[in-house]
Amino acid sequence: MSAASRSLLVVSTSPLVATASYLGLFVLLLFIVIVSLSELVGRQSDVAASTAMLAQLEGRSRANTAPGQPAMPIGSAFLEGATVTVAGATLLQRVSGAVAKSGGSVLSTQLDVPSVPAKAGFISMVASCEIEQAQLQRVLYDLEAGMPFLFIDQLVVQPVSDGPTKETDPGKLRVLLGVSGQWQGAK
């Protein structure tokens, strides 16, 4: 037997080498298990975050709804009324109510009943109102998310530049709001 094969035989049968090899493999296996578990926990948190975001986008999030209140708005998706005038009054009332509920005031309104065939069935209005800057998003959300389905066609926002109003309430905005909704006609 040569000297190289004798030294290989001694190294391969030595208990110290076997123990070191066993510990090295055990540490490597433990490292792989820890890395795999941390990736699994990371993926699980990503799935939970995606599920929460999906629920919020679908409007099913319980955090956004008050207890005892339905998640979906109640009512007809169309403006109701026996005539186009009554449906227009419903639209005016809905917009005025949303502005008033948020603490704003409606300065003027104008109802547009379409005569163009492409817009047949749609009733539009323009309202000029004053509202707090912080409440504007609430009004827009209330109009677009509630029933009947309303669409914001025009939005022009300017700070109030009147002397006494500007000094007493600097957060007030003058808003020109164009809103439309669909009327199905007399049933």
Coordinates of N, CA, C and O in Angstrom, one line a residue:
M1 N 0.8 -1.2 0.0 CA 0.0 0.0 0.0 C 0.9 1.2 0.0 O 1.9 1.3 0.7
S2 N 0.5 2.2 -0.8 CA 1.3 3.4 -0.9 C 1.0 4.3 0.3 O 0.0 4.2 1.0
A3 N 1.8 5.3 0.5 CA 1.7 6.3 1.6 C 0.4 7.1 1.4 O -0.3 7.5 2.4
A4 N 0.1 7.5 0.2 CA -1.1 8.3 -0.1 C -2.4 7.5 0.2 O -3.3 8.1 0.9
S5 N -2.4 6.3 -0.1 CA -3.6 5.5 0.2 C -3.8 5.2 1.7 O -4.8 5.1 2.2
R6 N -2.6 5.1 2.4 CA -2.6 4.9 3.8 C -3.1 6.1 4.5 O -3.9 6.0 5.5
S7 N -2.7 7.3 4.1 CA -3.2 8.5 4.7 C -4.7 8.8 4.5 O -5.4 9.3 5.3
L8 N -5.1 8.4 3.3 CA -6.6 8.5 3.0 C -7.4 7.6 3.8 O -8.5 7.9 4.3
L9 N -6.9 6.4 4.1 CA -7.6 5.4 4.9 C -7.7 5.9 6.3 O -8.7 5.8 7.0
V10 N -6.6 6.5 6.8 CA -6.6 7.0 8.2 C -7.6 8.2 8.3 O -8.3 8.3 9.3
V11 N -7.6 9.1 7.3 CA -8.5 10.3 7.4 C -10.0 9.8 7.2 O -10.8 10.3 7.9
S12 N -10.2 8.8 6.4 CA -11.6 8.4 6.2 C -12.1 7.6 7.4 O -13.3 7.5 7.6
T13 N -11.3 7.0 8.2 CA -11.8 6.2 9.3 C -11.6 6.9 10.6 O -12.0 6.4 11.7
S14 N -11.1 8.1 10.6 CA -10.9 8.9 11.8 C -12.2 9.4 12.4 O -13.1 10.0 11.6
P15 N -12.5 9.3 13.7 CA -13.8 9.7 14.2 C -13.9 11.3 14.2 O -15.0 11.8 14.1
L16 N -12.8 12.0 14.3 CA -12.8 13.4 14.3 C -13.3 14.0 12.9 O -14.1 14.9 12.9
V17 N -12.8 13.4 11.9 CA -13.2 13.8 10.5 C -14.7 13.4 10.3 O -15.5 14.2 9.7
A18 N -15.2 12.3 10.8 CA -16.6 11.9 10.6 C -17.5 12.9 11.4 O -18.5 13.3 10.9
T19 N -17.1 13.2 12.6 CA -17.9 14.1 13.4 C -17.9 15.5 12.8 O -19.0 16.1 12.7
A20 N -16.8 16.0 12.3 CA -16.8 17.3 11.6 C -17.7 17.3 10.3 O -18.4 18.3 10.1
S21 N -17.6 16.2 9.6 CA -18.4 16.1 8.4 C -19.9 16.1 8.7 O -20.7 16.7 8.1
Y22 N -20.2 15.3 9.8 CA -21.6 15.2 10.2 C -22.1 16.6 10.7 O -23.2 17.0 10.3
L23 N -21.4 17.3 11.5 CA -21.8 18.6 11.9 C -21.9 19.6 10.8 O -22.8 20.4 10.8
G24 N -21.0 19.6 9.8 CA -21.0 20.4 8.7 C -22.3 20.2 7.9 O -23.0 21.2 7.5
L25 N -22.7 19.0 7.6 CA -23.9 18.6 6.9 C -25.1 19.0 7.7 O -26.1 19.5 7.1
F26 N -25.1 18.9 9.0 CA -26.2 19.2 9.8 C -26.4 20.8 9.8 O -27.6 21.2 9.7
V27 N -25.4 21.6 9.9 CA -25.5 23.0 9.8 C -26.0 23.4 8.4 O -26.8 24.3 8.3
L28 N -25.5 22.8 7.4 CA -26.0 23.1 6.0 C -27.5 22.8 5.9 O -28.2 23.6 5.4
L29 N -27.9 21.7 6.4 CA -29.3 21.3 6.3 C -30.2 22.3 7.2 O -31.2 22.7 6.7
L30 N -29.7 22.6 8.3 CA -30.4 23.6 9.2 C -30.5 24.9 8.5 O -31.6 25.6 8.6
F31 N -29.5 25.4 7.8 CA -29.5 26.7 7.1 C -30.5 26.6 6.0 O -31.3 27.6 5.8
I32 N -30.6 25.5 5.2 CA -31.6 25.4 4.1 C -33.0 25.4 4.7 O -33.9 26.0 4.1
V33 N -33.2 24.7 5.8 CA -34.6 24.7 6.4 C -35.0 26.1 6.9 O -36.1 26.5 6.6
I34 N -34.1 26.8 7.5 CA -34.4 28.2 8.0 C -34.7 29.1 6.8 O -35.6 29.9 6.8
V35 N -33.9 29.1 5.8 CA -34.1 29.9 4.6 C -35.5 29.6 3.9 O -36.2 30.5 3.5
S36 N -35.8 28.3 3.8 CA -37.1 27.9 3.2 C -38.2 28.4 4.1 O -39.2 28.8 3.5
L37 N -38.1 28.2 5.4 CA -39.2 28.7 6.2 C -39.4 30.2 6.2 O -40.5 30.7 6.2
S38 N -38.3 30.9 6.1 CA -38.5 32.4 6.0 C -39.1 32.8 4.7 O -39.9 33.8 4.7
E39 N -38.8 32.1 3.6 CA -39.4 32.4 2.3 C -40.9 32.1 2.4 O -41.7 32.8 1.8
L40 N -41.2 31.0 3.0 CA -42.6 30.6 3.2 C -43.4 31.6 4.0 O -44.5 32.0 3.6
V41 N -42.9 32.1 5.1 CA -43.5 33.1 5.9 C -43.7 34.4 5.1 O -44.7 35.1 5.1
G42 N -42.7 34.8 4.3 CA -42.7 36.0 3.5 C -43.8 35.9 2.4 O -44.6 36.8 2.2
R43 N -43.9 34.7 1.8 CA -45.0 34.5 0.8 C -46.4 34.5 1.4 O -47.3 35.0 0.8
Q44 N -46.5 34.0 2.6 CA -47.8 33.9 3.3 C -48.2 35.4 3.6 O -49.4 35.7 3.5
S45 N -47.3 36.2 4.1 CA -47.7 37.6 4.3 C -48.0 38.4 3.1 O -48.9 39.2 3.1
D46 N -47.3 38.0 2.0 CA -47.7 38.7 0.7 C -49.1 38.2 0.2 O -49.9 39.1 -0.3
V47 N -49.4 37.0 0.4 CA -50.8 36.5 0.1 C -51.8 37.2 0.9 O -52.9 37.6 0.5
A48 N -51.6 37.3 2.2 CA -52.5 38.0 3.1 C -52.7 39.5 2.7 O -53.8 40.0 2.7
A49 N -51.6 40.1 2.4 CA -51.7 41.5 1.9 C -52.5 41.7 0.6 O -53.3 42.6 0.5
S50 N -52.2 40.7 -0.3 CA -53.0 40.8 -1.6 C -54.4 40.5 -1.4 O -55.3 41.1 -2.0
T51 N -54.8 39.6 -0.5 CA -56.2 39.2 -0.2 C -56.9 40.4 0.4 O -58.0 40.7 0.1
A52 N -56.2 41.1 1.4 CA -56.8 42.3 2.0 C -57.0 43.4 0.9 O -58.1 44.1 0.9
M53 N -56.1 43.6 0.0 CA -56.2 44.6 -1.0 C -57.3 44.2 -2.0 O -58.1 45.1 -2.3
L54 N -57.5 43.0 -2.3 CA -58.5 42.6 -3.2 C -59.9 42.8 -2.5 O -60.8 43.3 -3.2
A55 N -60.0 42.4 -1.3 CA -61.2 42.6 -0.5 C -61.6 44.1 -0.5 O -62.8 44.5 -0.6
Q56 N -60.6 45.0 -0.3 CA -60.9 46.4 -0.3 C -61.3 46.9 -1.6 O -62.2 47.7 -1.7
L57 N -60.6 46.5 -2.7 CA -61.0 46.9 -4.0 C -62.4 46.4 -4.4 O -63.1 47.1 -5.2
E58 N -62.8 45.3 -4.0 CA -64.1 44.8 -4.3 C -65.2 45.4 -3.4 O -66.3 45.1 -3.5
G59 N -64.8 46.2 -2.4 CA -65.7 46.8 -1.5 C -66.2 45.9 -0.4 O -67.3 46.2 0.2
R60 N -65.6 44.8 -0.2 CA -66.0 43.9 0.9 C -65.4 44.2 2.2 O -65.6 43.5 3.2
S61 N -64.5 45.1 2.3 CA -63.7 45.3 3.5 C -64.6 45.8 4.6 O -65.4 46.8 4.5
R62 N -64.6 45.2 5.7 CA -65.5 45.5 6.9 C -65.0 46.8 7.6 O -65.7 47.4 8.3
A63 N -63.7 47.1 7.4 CA -63.2 48.4 8.0 C -63.8 49.6 7.4 O -63.9 50.6 8.0
N64 N -64.3 49.5 6.1 CA -64.8 50.7 5.4 C -66.3 50.9 5.6 O -66.9 51.8 5.2
T65 N -67.0 49.9 6.2 CA -68.4 50.0 6.4 C -68.7 50.0 7.9 O -68.1 49.3 8.7
A66 N -69.7 50.7 8.2 CA -70.2 50.8 9.6 C -70.9 49.5 10.0 O -71.5 48.9 9.1
P67 N -70.9 49.1 11.2 CA -71.7 47.9 11.6 C -73.2 48.1 11.3 O -73.7 49.2 11.6
G68 N -73.8 47.1 10.8 CA -75.2 47.2 10.5 C -75.5 47.9 9.2 O -76.7 48.0 8.8
Q69 N -74.5 48.3 8.5 CA -74.8 49.0 7.2 C -74.3 48.1 6.1 O -73.3 47.5 6.1
P70 N -75.2 48.0 5.0 CA -74.8 47.1 3.9 C -73.6 47.6 3.1 O -73.3 48.8 3.1
A71 N -72.8 46.6 2.6 CA -71.6 47.0 1.8 C -71.9 47.6 0.5 O -71.2 48.5 0.0
M72 N -73.0 47.1 -0.1 CA -73.4 47.7 -1.4 C -74.5 48.7 -1.2 O -75.4 48.6 -0.4
P73 N -74.5 49.8 -2.0 CA -75.5 50.8 -1.9 C -76.9 50.3 -2.3 O -77.0 49.4 -3.1
I74 N -77.9 50.8 -1.6 CA -79.3 50.3 -1.9 C -80.0 51.3 -2.8 O -79.8 52.5 -2.7
G75 N -80.8 50.8 -3.7 CA -81.6 51.6 -4.6 C -81.4 51.2 -6.0 O -80.7 50.3 -6.4
S76 N -82.1 52.0 -6.9 CA -82.0 51.8 -8.3 C -80.7 52.4 -8.9 O -80.3 53.5 -8.4
A77 N -80.2 51.8 -9.9 CA -79.0 52.4 -10.5 C -79.3 53.6 -11.5 O -78.5 54.3 -11.9
F78 N -80.6 53.8 -11.7 CA -81.1 54.8 -12.7 C -81.8 55.9 -11.9 O -82.4 55.6 -10.8
L79 N -81.8 57.1 -12.4 CA -82.6 58.2 -11.9 C -84.1 57.8 -12.0 O -84.5 57.3 -13.1
E80 N -84.8 58.0 -10.9 CA -86.2 57.6 -11.0 C -87.1 58.8 -11.1 O -86.8 59.9 -10.6
G81 N -88.2 58.6 -11.8 CA -89.2 59.7 -12.0 C -90.1 59.4 -13.2 O -89.6 58.8 -14.1
A82 N -91.3 59.8 -13.1 CA -92.3 59.6 -14.1 C -92.0 60.4 -15.4 O -92.2 59.9 -16.5
T83 N -91.4 61.6 -15.2 CA -91.0 62.4 -16.3 C -89.6 62.8 -16.2 O -89.0 62.6 -15.2
V84 N -89.1 63.4 -17.3 CA -87.7 63.8 -17.3 C -87.5 65.0 -16.3 O -86.4 65.1 -15.6
T85 N -88.5 65.8 -16.0 CA -88.4 66.9 -15.1 C -88.3 66.3 -13.7 O -87.5 66.8 -12.9
V86 N -89.1 65.3 -13.3 CA -89.0 64.7 -12.0 C -87.7 64.0 -11.8 O -87.1 64.1 -10.7
A87 N -87.2 63.3 -12.8 CA -85.9 62.7 -12.7 C -84.8 63.7 -12.5 O -83.8 63.5 -11.8
G88 N -84.9 64.9 -13.2 CA -84.0 66.0 -13.1 C -84.0 66.5 -11.6 O -83.0 66.9 -11.1
A89 N -85.2 66.6 -11.1 CA -85.3 67.1 -9.7 C -84.7 66.1 -8.7 O -84.1 66.5 -7.7
T90 N -84.8 64.8 -9.0 CA -84.2 63.8 -8.2 C -82.6 64.0 -8.2 O -82.0 63.9 -7.2
L91 N -82.1 64.3 -9.4 CA -80.7 64.5 -9.6 C -80.2 65.7 -8.8 O -79.2 65.7 -8.1
L92 N -81.0 66.8 -8.9 CA -80.6 68.0 -8.2 C -80.7 67.8 -6.7 O -79.8 68.2 -5.9
Q93 N -81.7 67.1 -6.2 CA -81.8 66.8 -4.8 C -80.7 65.9 -4.3 O -80.2 66.1 -3.2
R94 N -80.3 64.9 -5.1 CA -79.2 64.0 -4.7 C -77.9 64.8 -4.6 O -77.1 64.6 -3.6
V95 N -77.6 65.6 -5.5 CA -76.3 66.4 -5.5 C -76.3 67.4 -4.3 O -75.4 67.6 -3.6
S96 N -77.5 68.1 -4.2 CA -77.6 69.1 -3.1 C -77.5 68.4 -1.8 O -76.9 69.0 -0.8
G97 N -78.1 67.3 -1.6 CA -78.0 66.5 -0.4 C -76.6 66.1 0.0 O -76.2 66.2 1.1
A98 N -75.8 65.7 -1.0 CA -74.5 65.2 -0.8 C -73.6 66.4 -0.3 O -72.8 66.3 0.6
V99 N -73.8 67.6 -1.0 CA -73.0 68.8 -0.6 C -73.4 69.2 0.8 O -72.5 69.5 1.6
A100 N -74.7 69.3 1.1 CA -75.1 69.7 2.4 C -74.7 68.8 3.5 O -74.3 69.2 4.6
K101 N -74.7 67.5 3.2 CA -74.3 66.5 4.2 C -72.8 66.7 4.6 O -72.4 66.4 5.7
S102 N -72.0 67.2 3.7 CA -70.6 67.4 4.0 C -70.3 68.8 4.5 O -69.2 69.2 4.6
G103 N -71.4 69.5 4.8 CA -71.2 70.9 5.4 C -71.0 72.0 4.3 O -70.6 73.1 4.7
G104 N -71.2 71.7 3.1 CA -71.1 72.8 2.1 C -72.4 73.4 1.8 O -73.5 73.1 2.3
S105 N -72.4 74.4 0.8 CA -73.6 75.0 0.4 C -73.7 75.2 -1.1 O -72.7 75.4 -1.7
V106 N -74.9 74.9 -1.6 CA -75.1 75.0 -3.1 C -75.4 76.4 -3.4 O -76.4 77.0 -2.8
L107 N -74.7 77.1 -4.3 CA -75.0 78.5 -4.6 C -76.0 78.6 -5.8 O -76.9 79.4 -5.8
S108 N -75.8 77.7 -6.8 CA -76.7 77.7 -7.9 C -76.7 76.3 -8.6 O -75.7 75.6 -8.5
T109 N -77.8 76.0 -9.3 CA -77.8 74.8 -10.1 C -78.4 75.1 -11.5 O -79.2 76.0 -11.6
Q110 N -78.1 74.2 -12.4 CA -78.7 74.4 -13.8 C -78.9 72.9 -14.3 O -77.9 72.1 -14.3
L111 N -80.1 72.6 -14.7 CA -80.4 71.3 -15.2 C -80.4 71.3 -16.7 O -80.9 72.2 -17.4
D112 N -79.7 70.3 -17.3 CA -79.6 70.2 -18.8 C -80.3 68.9 -19.2 O -79.9 67.8 -18.9
V113 N -81.4 69.0 -19.9 CA -82.1 67.9 -20.4 C -81.6 67.7 -21.9 O -81.8 68.6 -22.7
P114 N -81.0 66.6 -22.2 CA -80.4 66.5 -23.6 C -81.4 66.3 -24.7 O -82.4 65.7 -24.5
S115 N -81.1 66.9 -25.8 CA -81.9 66.7 -27.0 C -81.1 65.9 -28.1 O -81.6 65.6 -29.1
V116 N -79.8 65.7 -27.8 CA -79.0 65.0 -28.7 C -79.2 63.5 -28.6 O -79.2 63.0 -27.5
P117 N -79.5 62.8 -29.7 CA -79.8 61.3 -29.6 C -78.7 60.5 -28.9 O -79.0 59.5 -28.3
A118 N -77.4 60.9 -29.1 CA -76.3 60.1 -28.5 C -76.4 60.1 -27.0 O -75.9 59.2 -26.3
K119 N -76.9 61.2 -26.4 CA -77.0 61.3 -25.0 C -78.4 61.1 -24.5 O -78.7 61.5 -23.4
A120 N -79.2 60.5 -25.3 CA -80.6 60.3 -24.9 C -80.7 59.4 -23.7 O -79.9 58.4 -23.5
G121 N -81.5 59.8 -22.7 CA -81.6 59.1 -21.5 C -80.7 59.6 -20.4 O -80.9 59.2 -19.2
F122 N -79.8 60.4 -20.7 CA -78.9 61.0 -19.7 C -79.4 62.4 -19.3 O -79.7 63.2 -20.2
I123 N -79.4 62.7 -18.0 CA -79.8 64.0 -17.5 C -78.5 64.6 -16.9 O -77.9 63.9 -16.1
S124 N -78.2 65.8 -17.2 CA -77.0 66.4 -16.7 C -77.4 67.7 -15.9 O -78.4 68.3 -16.2
M125 N -76.5 68.0 -15.0 CA -76.7 69.3 -14.2 C -75.3 69.9 -13.9 O -74.3 69.2 -13.9
V126 N -75.3 71.1 -13.7 CA -74.1 71.8 -13.2 C -74.5 72.6 -11.9 O -75.5 73.2 -11.9
A127 N -73.7 72.4 -10.9 CA -73.9 73.0 -9.6 C -72.7 73.8 -9.2 O -71.6 73.3 -9.4
S128 N -72.9 75.0 -8.7 CA -71.9 75.8 -8.2 C -72.1 75.8 -6.7 O -73.1 76.0 -6.2
C129 N -71.0 75.4 -6.0 CA -71.1 75.3 -4.5 C -69.8 75.7 -3.8 O -68.8 75.8 -4.5
E130 N -70.0 75.9 -2.5 CA -68.8 76.2 -1.7 C -68.7 75.1 -0.7 O -69.7 74.7 -0.1
I131 N -67.5 74.6 -0.5 CA -67.3 73.4 0.4 C -65.8 73.5 0.9 O -64.9 74.0 0.3
E132 N -65.7 72.9 2.1 CA -64.3 72.8 2.7 C -63.4 71.9 1.8 O -63.9 70.9 1.2
Q133 N -62.2 72.2 1.8 CA -61.2 71.4 1.0 C -61.2 70.0 1.4 O -61.2 69.1 0.6
A134 N -61.2 69.7 2.7 CA -61.2 68.4 3.3 C -62.4 67.6 2.9 O -62.4 66.3 2.9
Q135 N -63.6 68.2 2.7 CA -64.8 67.5 2.4 C -65.1 67.3 1.0 O -66.0 66.5 0.6
L136 N -64.3 67.8 0.1 CA -64.6 67.7 -1.4 C -64.5 66.2 -1.8 O -65.3 65.7 -2.6
Q137 N -63.5 65.5 -1.4 CA -63.3 64.1 -1.8 C -64.5 63.3 -1.3 O -65.0 62.4 -1.9
R138 N -65.0 63.6 -0.1 CA -66.1 62.9 0.5 C -67.4 63.1 -0.4 O -68.1 62.2 -0.6
V139 N -67.6 64.3 -0.8 CA -68.7 64.6 -1.7 C -68.6 63.8 -3.0 O -69.6 63.2 -3.5
L140 N -67.4 63.9 -3.6 CA -67.3 63.2 -4.9 C -67.5 61.7 -4.7 O -68.1 61.0 -5.6
Y141 N -66.9 61.1 -3.6 CA -67.1 59.7 -3.4 C -68.6 59.4 -3.2 O -69.1 58.4 -3.7
D142 N -69.3 60.2 -2.4 CA -70.7 59.9 -2.1 C -71.5 60.0 -3.4 O -72.4 59.1 -3.6
L143 N -71.2 60.9 -4.3 CA -71.9 61.0 -5.5 C -71.7 59.8 -6.5 O -72.6 59.2 -7.0
E144 N -70.4 59.4 -6.6 CA -70.1 58.3 -7.5 C -70.3 56.9 -7.0 O -70.5 56.0 -7.7
A145 N -70.2 56.7 -5.7 CA -70.4 55.4 -5.1 C -71.8 55.0 -4.7 O -72.1 53.9 -4.5
G146 N -72.6 56.0 -4.5 CA -74.0 55.7 -4.1 C -74.9 55.4 -5.2 O -74.6 55.3 -6.4
M147 N -76.2 55.3 -4.9 CA -77.2 55.0 -5.9 C -78.1 56.2 -6.0 O -78.4 56.9 -5.0
P148 N -78.6 56.6 -7.1 CA -78.4 56.0 -8.4 C -77.0 56.3 -8.9 O -76.3 57.2 -8.4
F149 N -76.5 55.6 -9.9 CA -75.2 55.8 -10.4 C -75.1 57.2 -11.1 O -75.9 57.5 -12.0
L150 N -74.2 58.0 -10.5 CA -74.0 59.3 -11.1 C -72.5 59.4 -11.6 O -71.6 58.8 -11.0
F151 N -72.3 60.3 -12.5 CA -71.0 60.4 -13.1 C -70.6 61.9 -13.0 O -71.4 62.8 -13.4
I152 N -69.3 62.1 -12.6 CA -68.8 63.5 -12.5 C -68.3 63.8 -13.9 O -67.3 63.2 -14.4
D153 N -68.9 64.7 -14.6 CA -68.5 65.1 -16.0 C -67.6 66.3 -16.0 O -66.7 66.4 -16.9
Q154 N -67.7 67.1 -15.0 CA -66.9 68.3 -15.0 C -66.6 68.7 -13.5 O -67.5 68.6 -12.6
L155 N -65.4 69.1 -13.3 CA -65.0 69.5 -11.9 C -64.0 70.7 -12.0 O -62.9 70.5 -12.6
V156 N -64.4 71.8 -11.6 CA -63.6 73.0 -11.6 C -63.5 73.5 -10.1 O -64.5 73.8 -9.5
V157 N -62.3 73.6 -9.6 CA -62.1 74.0 -8.2 C -61.2 75.2 -8.1 O -60.2 75.3 -8.8
Q158 N -61.7 76.2 -7.3 CA -61.0 77.4 -7.1 C -61.1 77.8 -5.7 O -62.1 77.6 -5.0
P159 N -60.0 78.4 -5.1 CA -60.1 78.9 -3.7 C -61.1 80.1 -3.7 O -61.2 80.9 -4.7
V160 N -61.8 80.2 -2.6 CA -62.7 81.4 -2.5 C -61.9 82.6 -2.3 O -61.0 82.7 -1.5
S161 N -62.2 83.6 -3.1 CA -61.3 84.8 -3.1 C -62.1 86.0 -2.6 O -61.6 87.1 -2.6
D162 N -63.3 85.8 -2.0 CA -64.0 86.9 -1.4 C -63.3 87.4 -0.1 O -62.7 86.5 0.6
G163 N -63.4 88.6 0.2 CA -62.7 89.2 1.4 C -63.1 88.6 2.7 O -62.2 87.9 3.3
P164 N -64.3 88.7 3.2 CA -64.6 88.2 4.5 C -64.6 86.7 4.6 O -64.2 86.1 5.6
T165 N -65.1 86.0 3.6 CA -65.1 84.5 3.6 C -63.7 83.9 3.6 O -63.4 83.0 4.3
K166 N -62.8 84.5 2.8 CA -61.4 84.0 2.7 C -60.7 84.2 4.1 O -60.0 83.3 4.5
E167 N -61.0 85.2 4.8 CA -60.3 85.4 6.1 C -60.9 84.6 7.2 O -60.1 84.1 8.0
T168 N -62.2 84.3 7.2 CA -62.8 83.5 8.2 C -62.6 82.0 8.0 O -62.5 81.3 8.9
D169 N -62.5 81.6 6.8 CA -62.4 80.2 6.4 C -61.5 80.0 5.2 O -62.0 79.9 4.1
P170 N -60.1 79.9 5.4 CA -59.2 79.9 4.3 C -59.3 78.5 3.5 O -58.8 78.4 2.4
G171 N -59.9 77.5 4.1 CA -60.0 76.2 3.4 C -61.2 76.0 2.5 O -61.3 75.0 1.9
K172 N -62.0 77.0 2.4 CA -63.2 76.9 1.6 C -62.8 77.0 0.1 O -61.9 77.7 -0.3
L173 N -63.5 76.2 -0.7 CA -63.3 76.2 -2.1 C -64.6 76.4 -2.8 O -65.7 76.1 -2.4
R174 N -64.5 77.1 -4.0 CA -65.7 77.2 -4.8 C -65.6 76.2 -5.9 O -64.6 76.1 -6.6
V175 N -66.6 75.3 -6.0 CA -66.5 74.2 -6.9 C -67.6 74.3 -7.9 O -68.8 74.5 -7.6
L176 N -67.3 74.1 -9.2 CA -68.3 73.9 -10.3 C -68.3 72.5 -10.6 O -67.3 71.9 -11.0
L177 N -69.4 71.8 -10.4 CA -69.5 70.4 -10.5 C -70.6 70.0 -11.5 O -71.7 70.4 -11.4
G178 N -70.1 69.3 -12.6 CA -71.0 68.8 -13.6 C -71.3 67.3 -13.3 O -70.4 66.5 -13.3
V179 N -72.6 67.0 -13.1 CA -72.9 65.6 -12.8 C -74.0 65.1 -13.7 O -74.9 65.9 -14.1
S180 N -73.9 63.8 -14.1 CA -75.0 63.3 -15.0 C -75.4 61.9 -14.5 O -74.6 61.2 -13.8
G181 N -76.6 61.5 -14.8 CA -77.1 60.2 -14.5 C -78.1 59.8 -15.5 O -78.6 60.5 -16.3
Q182 N -78.3 58.5 -15.6 CA -79.2 57.9 -16.6 C -80.6 57.7 -16.1 O -80.8 57.2 -15.0
W183 N -81.6 58.1 -17.0 CA -83.0 58.0 -16.7 C -83.5 57.0 -17.7 O -83.3 57.1 -18.9
Q184 N -84.2 56.0 -17.2 CA -84.8 55.0 -18.1 C -86.0 55.4 -18.8 O -86.4 54.8 -19.8
G185 N -86.7 56.4 -18.3 CA -87.9 56.8 -18.9 C -89.1 56.3 -18.1 O -88.9 55.6 -17.1
A186 N -90.3 56.7 -18.5 CA -91.5 56.3 -17.8 C -91.7 54.8 -18.0 O -91.5 54.3 -19.1
K187 N -92.1 54.2 -16.9 CA -92.3 52.7 -17.0 C -93.7 52.4 -17.2 O -94.6 53.0 -16.8

